[in-house]
């Protein structure tokens, strides 16, 4: 194993940076390459067929070009739809990002769990299966909050976050049967932890926010245990489409040890 072979982190946009941040804490020396499909953002509004074809195709080409040691699909929408397909076509280990229903169900005291994700994620059978396996006897209330993807993208570009979108999601959950008893909220989109402060301000102290980033980082670290790793400089951040779409991200990327965005 080449010590400079990177871990590929892939998302439609900046959401995967929440996985990156957790990964950096457990593997500080791991070389990373981040692939953001900005030309395809948002995935949440696309069909299953379109997402599957796009993600499998892009990851295949990225794996060929960058020879990563492992790829992480740092996107709930892409993972719940295309994880199996990507695993079938790539030979490296693939780690997905799926809604953290298991830990949420384990910590909820009221047994009522909220889940916010993209339109595509909340309708996936993958999520039905997680609910059936890990939330038996609990109530899982799902709401699509696609505007929060755009809000997180804006926040990382230094723009103001529009609070109304979070309030709409909170109201929608509160109005569902048993919605007032939610004490745990699954952030089932990797973009959403970037809005943790704004979400906490709207949902209040009585609702714990749960996401899968730490668990995914630990999983990657355990799969790569014992492998030599060396970062020789800034990590690369590649985007599909015009590089202008990444304008404004420079500070957020530099803080995380990435060089300026490049075109894939
Ligand atoms: N970050 C992606 C996720 O975790 C979704 C953003 C999008 O709609 O593209 O689901």
Coordinates of N, CA and C in Angstrom, one line a residue, residues 96-228:
X96 N -20.4 3.5 3.4 CA -21.5 4.4 3.1 C -21.9 5.2 4.3
X97 N -22.9 6.1 4.1 CA -23.4 7.0 5.2 C -24.9 6.8 5.2
X98 N -25.4 6.1 6.3 CA -26.8 5.9 6.3 C -27.4 6.5 7.6
X99 N -28.7 6.8 7.6 CA -29.3 7.5 8.7 C -29.0 6.8 10.0
X100 N -28.6 7.6 11.0 CA -28.2 7.1 12.3 C -29.4 6.7 13.2
X101 N -30.3 5.9 12.7 CA -31.5 5.5 13.4 C -31.2 4.6 14.6
X102 N -30.2 3.7 14.4 CA -29.8 2.8 15.5 C -29.4 3.6 16.8
X103 N -28.4 4.5 16.7 CA -28.0 5.2 17.9 C -29.1 6.1 18.4
X104 N -29.9 6.7 17.5 CA -31.0 7.6 18.0 C -32.0 6.8 18.8
X105 N -32.4 5.6 18.2 CA -33.4 4.7 18.9 C -32.9 4.3 20.3
X106 N -31.5 4.0 20.4 CA -31.0 3.6 21.6 C -31.0 4.7 22.7
X107 N -30.9 5.9 22.3 CA -30.8 7.0 23.3 C -32.2 7.7 23.5
X108 N -33.2 7.5 22.7 CA -34.4 8.2 22.9 C -35.2 7.7 24.1
X109 N -35.6 8.6 25.0 CA -36.4 8.2 26.2 C -37.9 8.2 25.9
X110 N -38.3 9.1 25.1 CA -39.8 9.2 24.8 C -40.2 8.1 23.8
X111 N -39.2 7.6 23.0 CA -39.5 6.6 22.0 C -40.0 7.3 20.7
X112 N -40.0 8.6 20.6 CA -40.4 9.3 19.4 C -39.2 10.0 18.8
X113 N -38.8 9.6 17.6 CA -37.6 10.1 17.0 C -38.0 10.8 15.7
X114 N -37.4 12.0 15.5 CA -37.6 12.7 14.3 C -36.5 12.4 13.3
X115 N -36.7 12.5 12.0 CA -35.6 12.3 11.0 C -35.8 13.3 9.9
X116 N -34.8 14.1 9.7 CA -34.8 15.0 8.6 C -33.7 14.6 7.6
X117 N -34.1 14.6 6.3 CA -33.2 14.3 5.2 C -33.7 14.9 3.9
X118 N -33.1 14.4 2.8 CA -33.6 14.9 1.5 C -34.9 14.2 1.2
X119 N -35.6 14.7 0.1 CA -36.8 14.1 -0.3 C -36.5 12.6 -0.7
X120 N -35.4 12.4 -1.4 CA -35.1 11.1 -1.9 C -34.7 10.2 -0.8
X121 N -34.0 10.6 0.2 CA -33.6 9.7 1.3 C -34.8 9.3 2.1
X122 N -35.7 10.2 2.4 CA -36.8 9.7 3.4 C -37.7 8.7 2.8
X123 N -37.7 8.6 1.4 CA -38.6 7.6 0.8 C -37.9 6.2 0.5
X124 N -36.7 6.1 0.9 CA -36.0 4.9 0.6 C -36.3 3.6 1.4
X125 N -36.4 2.5 0.7 CA -36.6 1.3 1.5 C -35.5 1.0 2.5
X126 N -34.3 1.4 2.1 CA -33.2 1.3 3.0 C -33.5 1.9 4.4
X127 N -34.2 3.0 4.4 CA -34.6 3.7 5.7 C -35.7 2.9 6.3
X128 N -36.6 2.3 5.5 CA -37.7 1.5 6.1 C -37.0 0.3 6.8
X129 N -36.0 -0.3 6.2 CA -35.3 -1.5 6.8 C -34.6 -1.1 8.1
X130 N -33.9 0.1 8.1 CA -33.3 0.5 9.3 C -34.3 0.7 10.5
X131 N -35.4 1.3 10.1 CA -36.5 1.5 11.1 C -37.0 0.2 11.6
X132 N -37.2 -0.8 10.7 CA -37.7 -2.1 11.1 C -36.7 -2.8 12.0
X133 N -35.5 -2.7 11.7 CA -34.4 -3.4 12.5 C -34.1 -2.8 13.8
X134 N -34.0 -1.4 13.8 CA -33.5 -0.8 15.0 C -34.5 0.1 15.8
X135 N -35.7 0.3 15.3 CA -36.6 1.2 16.0 C -37.9 0.5 16.3
X136 N -37.8 -0.8 16.6 CA -39.0 -1.6 16.9 C -39.6 -1.0 18.2
X137 N -40.9 -0.8 18.1 CA -41.7 -0.2 19.3 C -41.5 1.3 19.4
X138 N -40.8 1.9 18.5 CA -40.6 3.4 18.6 C -41.3 4.0 17.5
X139 N -41.4 5.3 17.5 CA -42.1 6.0 16.4 C -41.0 6.9 15.7
X140 N -40.9 6.7 14.4 CA -40.0 7.4 13.6 C -40.8 8.4 12.7
X141 N -40.6 9.7 12.8 CA -41.3 10.6 12.0 C -40.3 11.3 11.0
X142 N -40.6 11.2 9.7 CA -39.7 11.6 8.7 C -40.2 12.9 8.0
X143 N -39.3 13.8 7.8 CA -39.6 15.0 7.1 C -38.5 15.4 6.1
X144 N -38.9 15.8 4.9 CA -37.9 16.2 4.0 C -37.5 17.7 4.2
X145 N -36.3 18.0 4.3 CA -35.8 19.4 4.5 C -34.8 19.8 3.5
X146 N -35.2 19.8 2.2 CA -34.2 20.0 1.2 C -33.6 21.4 1.2
X147 N -34.3 22.4 1.7 CA -33.8 23.8 1.8 C -32.6 23.9 2.7
X148 N -32.4 22.9 3.6 CA -31.3 23.0 4.5 C -30.0 22.6 3.8
X149 N -30.1 21.9 2.7 CA -28.9 21.6 1.9 C -28.3 22.9 1.4
X150 N -29.2 23.7 0.8 CA -28.8 25.0 0.2 C -28.3 25.9 1.4
X151 N -28.9 25.8 2.5 CA -28.5 26.7 3.7 C -27.1 26.3 4.1
X152 N -26.8 25.0 4.2 CA -25.5 24.6 4.6 C -24.4 25.0 3.5
X153 N -24.8 24.9 2.3 CA -23.8 25.3 1.2 C -23.5 26.8 1.4
X154 N -24.6 27.6 1.6 CA -24.4 29.0 1.8 C -23.6 29.3 3.0
X155 N -23.8 28.6 4.1 CA -23.1 28.9 5.3 C -21.6 28.7 5.1
X156 N -21.2 27.6 4.5 CA -19.8 27.4 4.2 C -19.2 28.4 3.3
X157 N -20.0 29.1 2.5 CA -19.5 30.2 1.7 C -19.6 31.5 2.4
X158 N -19.8 31.5 3.7 CA -19.8 32.7 4.5 C -21.1 33.5 4.3
X159 N -22.1 32.9 3.8 CA -23.4 33.7 3.6 C -24.3 33.4 4.8
X160 N -25.3 34.3 5.0 CA -26.2 34.2 6.1 C -27.1 32.9 5.9
X161 N -27.5 32.3 7.0 CA -28.4 31.1 6.9 C -29.8 31.6 7.2
X162 N -30.7 31.1 6.3 CA -32.1 31.5 6.4 C -32.8 30.6 7.4
X163 N -33.1 31.2 8.6 CA -33.7 30.3 9.7 C -35.0 29.7 9.4
X164 N -35.8 30.4 8.4 CA -37.1 30.0 8.2 C -37.2 28.5 7.7
X165 N -36.2 28.0 7.0 CA -36.3 26.7 6.5 C -36.2 25.7 7.7
X166 N -35.4 26.0 8.7 CA -35.3 25.1 9.8 C -36.7 25.1 10.6
X167 N -37.2 26.3 10.7 CA -38.5 26.4 11.4 C -39.6 25.6 10.7
X168 N -39.6 25.7 9.4 CA -40.6 24.9 8.7 C -40.5 23.4 8.9
X169 N -39.3 22.9 9.0 CA -39.1 21.5 9.2 C -39.5 21.1 10.6
X170 N -39.2 22.0 11.6 CA -39.5 21.8 13.0 C -41.1 21.8 13.1
X171 N -41.7 22.7 12.5 CA -43.2 22.8 12.6 C -43.8 21.6 12.0
X172 N -43.3 21.2 10.8 CA -43.9 20.0 10.2 C -43.8 18.8 11.1
X173 N -42.6 18.6 11.7 CA -42.5 17.4 12.6 C -43.4 17.6 13.8
X174 N -43.5 18.8 14.4 CA -44.3 19.0 15.6 C -45.8 18.7 15.3
X175 N -46.2 19.0 14.1 CA -47.6 18.8 13.7 C -48.0 17.3 13.4
X176 N -47.0 16.4 13.3 CA -47.3 15.0 13.0 C -47.8 14.4 14.3
X177 N -48.6 13.3 14.2 CA -49.1 12.6 15.4 C -47.9 12.2 16.3
X178 N -47.9 12.6 17.6 CA -46.8 12.4 18.5 C -45.6 13.3 18.3
X179 N -45.6 14.2 17.3 CA -44.5 15.0 17.0 C -44.0 15.9 18.2
X180 N -44.9 16.2 19.1 CA -44.5 17.0 20.3 C -43.6 16.3 21.2
X181 N -43.6 14.9 21.1 CA -42.8 14.1 22.0 C -41.4 13.8 21.5
X182 N -41.0 14.3 20.4 CA -39.7 14.0 19.8 C -38.6 14.5 20.8
X183 N -37.7 13.6 21.1 CA -36.6 14.0 22.0 C -35.3 13.8 21.3
X184 N -35.3 13.2 20.1 CA -34.1 12.8 19.4 C -34.3 13.1 17.9
X185 N -33.4 13.8 17.3 CA -33.6 14.1 15.8 C -32.4 13.6 15.0
X186 N -32.7 12.7 14.1 CA -31.6 12.1 13.2 C -31.4 13.1 12.1
X187 N -30.1 13.5 12.0 CA -29.7 14.4 10.9 C -29.3 13.5 9.7
X188 N -30.3 13.1 8.9 CA -30.0 12.1 7.9 C -29.5 12.7 6.5
X189 N -28.7 13.7 6.6 CA -28.1 14.3 5.5 C -26.8 14.8 6.0
X190 N -25.7 14.6 5.3 CA -24.4 15.0 5.8 C -24.2 16.5 5.8
X191 N -25.1 17.2 5.1 CA -25.0 18.7 5.1 C -25.5 19.2 6.5
X192 N -26.4 18.5 7.1 CA -27.1 19.1 8.2 C -26.3 19.4 9.5
X193 N -25.3 18.5 9.8 CA -24.5 18.9 11.0 C -23.8 20.2 10.9
X194 N -23.6 20.7 9.6 CA -23.0 22.0 9.4 C -23.9 23.1 10.0
X195 N -25.2 22.8 10.2 CA -26.1 23.7 10.8 C -26.5 23.4 12.2
X196 N -25.6 22.7 12.9 CA -26.0 22.2 14.2 C -26.4 23.3 15.2
X197 N -25.7 24.4 15.1 CA -26.0 25.5 16.0 C -27.4 26.1 15.7
X198 N -27.7 26.3 14.4 CA -29.0 26.8 14.0 C -30.1 25.8 14.3
X199 N -29.8 24.5 14.1 CA -30.9 23.5 14.4 C -31.1 23.4 15.9
X200 N -30.0 23.5 16.7 CA -30.2 23.4 18.2 C -31.0 24.6 18.7
X201 N -30.8 25.8 18.1 CA -31.5 27.0 18.5 C -33.0 26.9 18.2
X202 N -33.4 26.2 17.1 CA -34.8 26.1 16.8 C -35.4 24.9 17.6
X203 N -34.8 23.7 17.6 CA -35.4 22.5 18.2 C -35.3 22.6 19.8
X204 N -34.3 23.3 20.3 CA -34.2 23.5 21.7 C -33.5 22.4 22.5
X205 N -33.2 22.6 23.8 CA -32.4 21.7 24.6 C -33.1 20.3 24.7
X206 N -34.4 20.2 24.6 CA -35.0 19.0 24.8 C -34.9 18.0 23.7
X207 N -34.2 18.4 22.6 CA -34.1 17.5 21.4 C -32.6 17.3 21.2
X208 N -32.2 16.0 21.2 CA -30.8 15.7 21.0 C -30.6 15.5 19.5
X209 N -29.5 16.1 18.9 CA -29.3 15.9 17.5 C -28.3 14.8 17.3
X210 N -28.6 13.8 16.4 CA -27.8 12.7 16.2 C -27.4 12.5 14.7
X211 N -26.1 12.4 14.5 CA -25.6 12.1 13.1 C -24.6 11.0 13.2
X212 N -24.3 10.4 12.0 CA -23.4 9.2 12.0 C -21.9 9.5 11.8
X213 N -21.5 10.8 11.8 CA -20.1 11.1 11.4 C -19.0 10.4 12.2
X214 N -19.2 10.4 13.5 CA -18.2 9.8 14.4 C -18.1 8.3 14.1
X215 N -19.2 7.7 14.0 CA -19.2 6.2 13.8 C -18.6 5.8 12.4
X216 N -18.9 6.7 11.4 CA -18.3 6.4 10.1 C -16.8 6.6 10.1
X217 N -16.3 7.6 10.8 CA -14.9 7.8 10.9 C -14.2 6.6 11.6
X218 N -14.9 6.1 12.7 CA -14.3 5.0 13.4 C -14.2 3.7 12.5
X219 N -15.3 3.6 11.7 CA -15.4 2.4 10.8 C -14.3 2.5 9.8
X220 N -14.0 3.7 9.2 CA -13.0 3.8 8.2 C -11.6 3.5 8.9
X221 N -11.4 4.1 10.1 CA -10.1 3.9 10.8 C -9.9 2.4 11.0
X222 N -11.0 1.7 11.4 CA -10.8 0.3 11.7 C -10.5 -0.5 10.4
X223 N -11.1 -0.2 9.3 CA -10.8 -0.9 8.0 C -9.4 -0.6 7.6
X224 N -8.8 0.5 7.9 CA -7.5 0.9 7.5 C -6.4 0.6 8.5
X225 N -6.8 0.0 9.6 CA -5.8 -0.2 10.7 C -4.5 -0.9 10.2
X226 N -3.4 -0.3 10.6 CA -2.1 -0.9 10.3 C -1.6 -0.4 8.9
X227 N -2.3 0.3 8.1 CA -1.8 0.8 6.8 C -1.0 2.0 7.0
X228 N 0.2 2.1 6.3 CA 1.0 3.3 6.3 C 0.3 4.5 5.7

